[in-house]
Structure formats: C-alpha cells, structure tokens
Coordinates of C-alpha atoms in Angstrom, one line a residue:
M1 CA 90.8 27.2 133.8
S2 CA 87.3 25.7 133.8
G3 CA 84.5 27.4 135.6
R4 CA 83.7 24.2 137.4
R5 CA 87.2 23.9 138.9
Q6 CA 87.1 27.6 140.0
E7 CA 83.8 26.8 141.7
R8 CA 85.1 23.7 143.5
V9 CA 88.2 25.4 144.7
G10 CA 86.2 28.4 145.8
D11 CA 83.8 26.2 147.8
L12 CA 86.8 24.5 149.4
I13 CA 88.5 27.8 150.3
R14 CA 85.2 29.2 151.6
D15 CA 84.8 26.2 154.0
E16 CA 88.4 26.2 155.2
V17 CA 88.6 30.0 155.7
S18 CA 85.3 29.8 157.6
D19 CA 86.8 27.2 159.9
I20 CA 90.0 29.2 160.3
I21 CA 88.1 32.3 161.3
R22 CA 86.0 30.4 163.8
R23 CA 88.9 28.6 165.4
D24 CA 92.1 30.5 164.9
V25 CA 91.3 34.2 164.5
N26 CA 91.0 35.5 168.1
D27 CA 90.1 39.1 167.8
P28 CA 87.4 40.6 170.1
R29 CA 86.5 43.1 167.4
L30 CA 85.4 40.3 165.1
G31 CA 81.6 40.1 164.8
F32 CA 79.4 37.2 163.9
V33 CA 80.7 36.4 160.4
T34 CA 79.4 34.0 157.8
I35 CA 81.3 33.5 154.5
T36 CA 78.6 33.3 151.8
R37 CA 80.7 32.7 148.7
A38 CA 84.1 32.8 147.2
E39 CA 85.0 34.1 143.7
L40 CA 88.4 33.1 142.3
S41 CA 90.3 34.6 139.4
P42 CA 90.7 32.3 136.4
D43 CA 94.3 31.7 137.3
L44 CA 93.4 30.9 141.0
R45 CA 95.8 33.6 142.2
Y46 CA 93.1 35.8 143.8
A47 CA 90.1 35.0 145.9
R48 CA 87.4 37.4 146.8
L49 CA 85.4 36.2 149.9
F50 CA 82.0 37.6 150.5
V51 CA 81.0 37.8 154.1
S52 CA 77.7 38.5 155.9
V53 CA 78.0 40.1 159.2
F54 CA 75.2 40.1 161.7
A55 CA 75.7 43.6 163.3
D56 CA 75.2 47.3 162.7
D57 CA 77.1 49.2 160.0
A58 CA 80.0 50.3 162.3
E59 CA 80.6 46.7 163.4
R60 CA 80.4 45.5 159.8
K61 CA 83.1 47.9 158.8
Q62 CA 85.3 47.0 161.8
T63 CA 84.8 43.3 161.0
L64 CA 85.9 43.8 157.4
E65 CA 89.0 45.7 158.5
V66 CA 89.9 42.9 161.0
L67 CA 89.4 40.2 158.3
N68 CA 91.4 42.1 155.6
R69 CA 94.2 42.7 158.1
A70 CA 94.2 39.0 159.1
S71 CA 94.2 37.9 155.5
S72 CA 97.9 37.0 155.5
F73 CA 97.6 35.0 158.7
I74 CA 94.5 33.2 157.3
R75 CA 96.4 32.5 154.0
R76 CA 99.4 31.0 155.9
T77 CA 97.0 28.9 158.0
L78 CA 95.2 27.8 154.8
A79 CA 98.4 26.7 153.0
P80 CA 98.9 23.3 154.8
R81 CA 95.1 22.5 154.5
L82 CA 95.0 22.8 150.7
R83 CA 97.1 20.9 148.2
M84 CA 97.6 23.7 145.8
R85 CA 100.8 25.0 144.1
S86 CA 100.0 28.5 145.3
I87 CA 97.5 29.8 147.8
P88 CA 95.4 32.7 146.5
E89 CA 95.6 36.2 147.8
L90 CA 92.5 36.7 150.0
S91 CA 90.3 39.8 150.1
F92 CA 87.1 40.1 152.0
R93 CA 84.0 42.0 150.8
L94 CA 80.7 42.7 152.4
D95 CA 77.8 40.6 151.0
Q96 CA 74.6 42.6 151.3
S97 CA 72.4 40.0 149.6
M98 CA 70.8 39.1 153.0
E99 CA 69.9 42.7 153.7
H100 CA 68.6 43.0 150.2
A101 CA 66.5 39.9 150.6
E102 CA 65.1 41.2 153.9
S103 CA 64.2 44.5 152.4
V104 CA 62.3 42.8 149.6
A105 CA 60.5 40.5 152.0
R106 CA 59.5 43.6 154.1
I107 CA 58.2 45.4 151.1
L108 CA 56.2 42.3 150.1
R109 CA 54.7 42.0 153.6
E110 CA 53.7 45.7 153.4
L111 CA 52.1 45.2 150.0
E112 CA 50.3 42.1 151.3
T113 CA 48.7 44.1 154.2
D114 CA 47.6 46.9 151.8
E115 CA 45.6 44.6 149.6
P116 CA 41.9 44.2 150.4
S117 CA 40.9 40.9 151.9
P118 CA 38.9 38.4 149.8
A119 CA 35.8 38.9 152.0
T120 CA 35.5 42.6 151.0
A121 CA 36.6 42.2 147.4
P122 CA 33.8 42.1 144.8
E123 CA 33.1 38.5 143.7
S124 CA 32.1 39.1 140.1
D125 CA 32.5 41.7 137.4
D126 CA 28.7 42.3 137.6
E127 CA 29.1 43.9 141.0
L128 CA 31.7 46.3 139.6
A129 CA 29.4 47.6 136.9
T130 CA 27.4 50.7 137.7
P131 CA 23.7 50.9 136.7

C-alpha cells in the first residue's frame, strides 16, 4: 500500500470521525476534542487517531476512555460514509504536541526576557576590552 494512499485515507477518516464525534457522540463526559491526525496500518485495518483535549489531566483521561469505549459505535457510523471494503479498527491516543509546543514557547519567552536589551548591551568589541 502506498504511503500517499494511507495518508489520504487517514485524512478522510480523521475528518469523518471528527464530524461523528461532534454530531453523534452524546456523552457529557466528553471534553473539547480535536482530532489532530490519523495513522493507518499499511493494510488499512487499524487506525490510530491522535486527539488533543483542551482540559486538565483527569478530563483528558476520561475523554480518552469515552472515545475508546465509543470506538465501535463510531466505526459503525463511519461505515456508510466511506466506500471501503472494510472499516479500520479505531483506537484513540492523546496527542501532546500542543502541550509540547506551548512549553517550548514558554521557555523561549523566558529566555527572551533574560537577555539584555540592545540599549544596555555594548556596541563594539572595543568597549569589552579592559585597559
């Protein structure tokens, strides 16, 4: 199976599952979820969906549990939407790339505030030399 086909099918599954979660999964324990990407096995039998959840750690864990328990319902709802011989088994994983990006941005902001301003920095190497 070509990598390009896996990517196209993954994008389609990501979009459709996102729509199903938004419209059809009615569970009050479900937090604010965004599906960031989908990885498919080469034979398209398994799909790993990465989700970003805007909540604290306890709510993230609960949202993942709800999604994984609802995976068979989501899969059945997905079947008529896709023209595929078989619908992949779905599993949901937490995507922590947003948290990682935020921590890198925070560190960069802290480093930026620690650097001396251009007005106080020496302008030439002559000022650095001691007599």
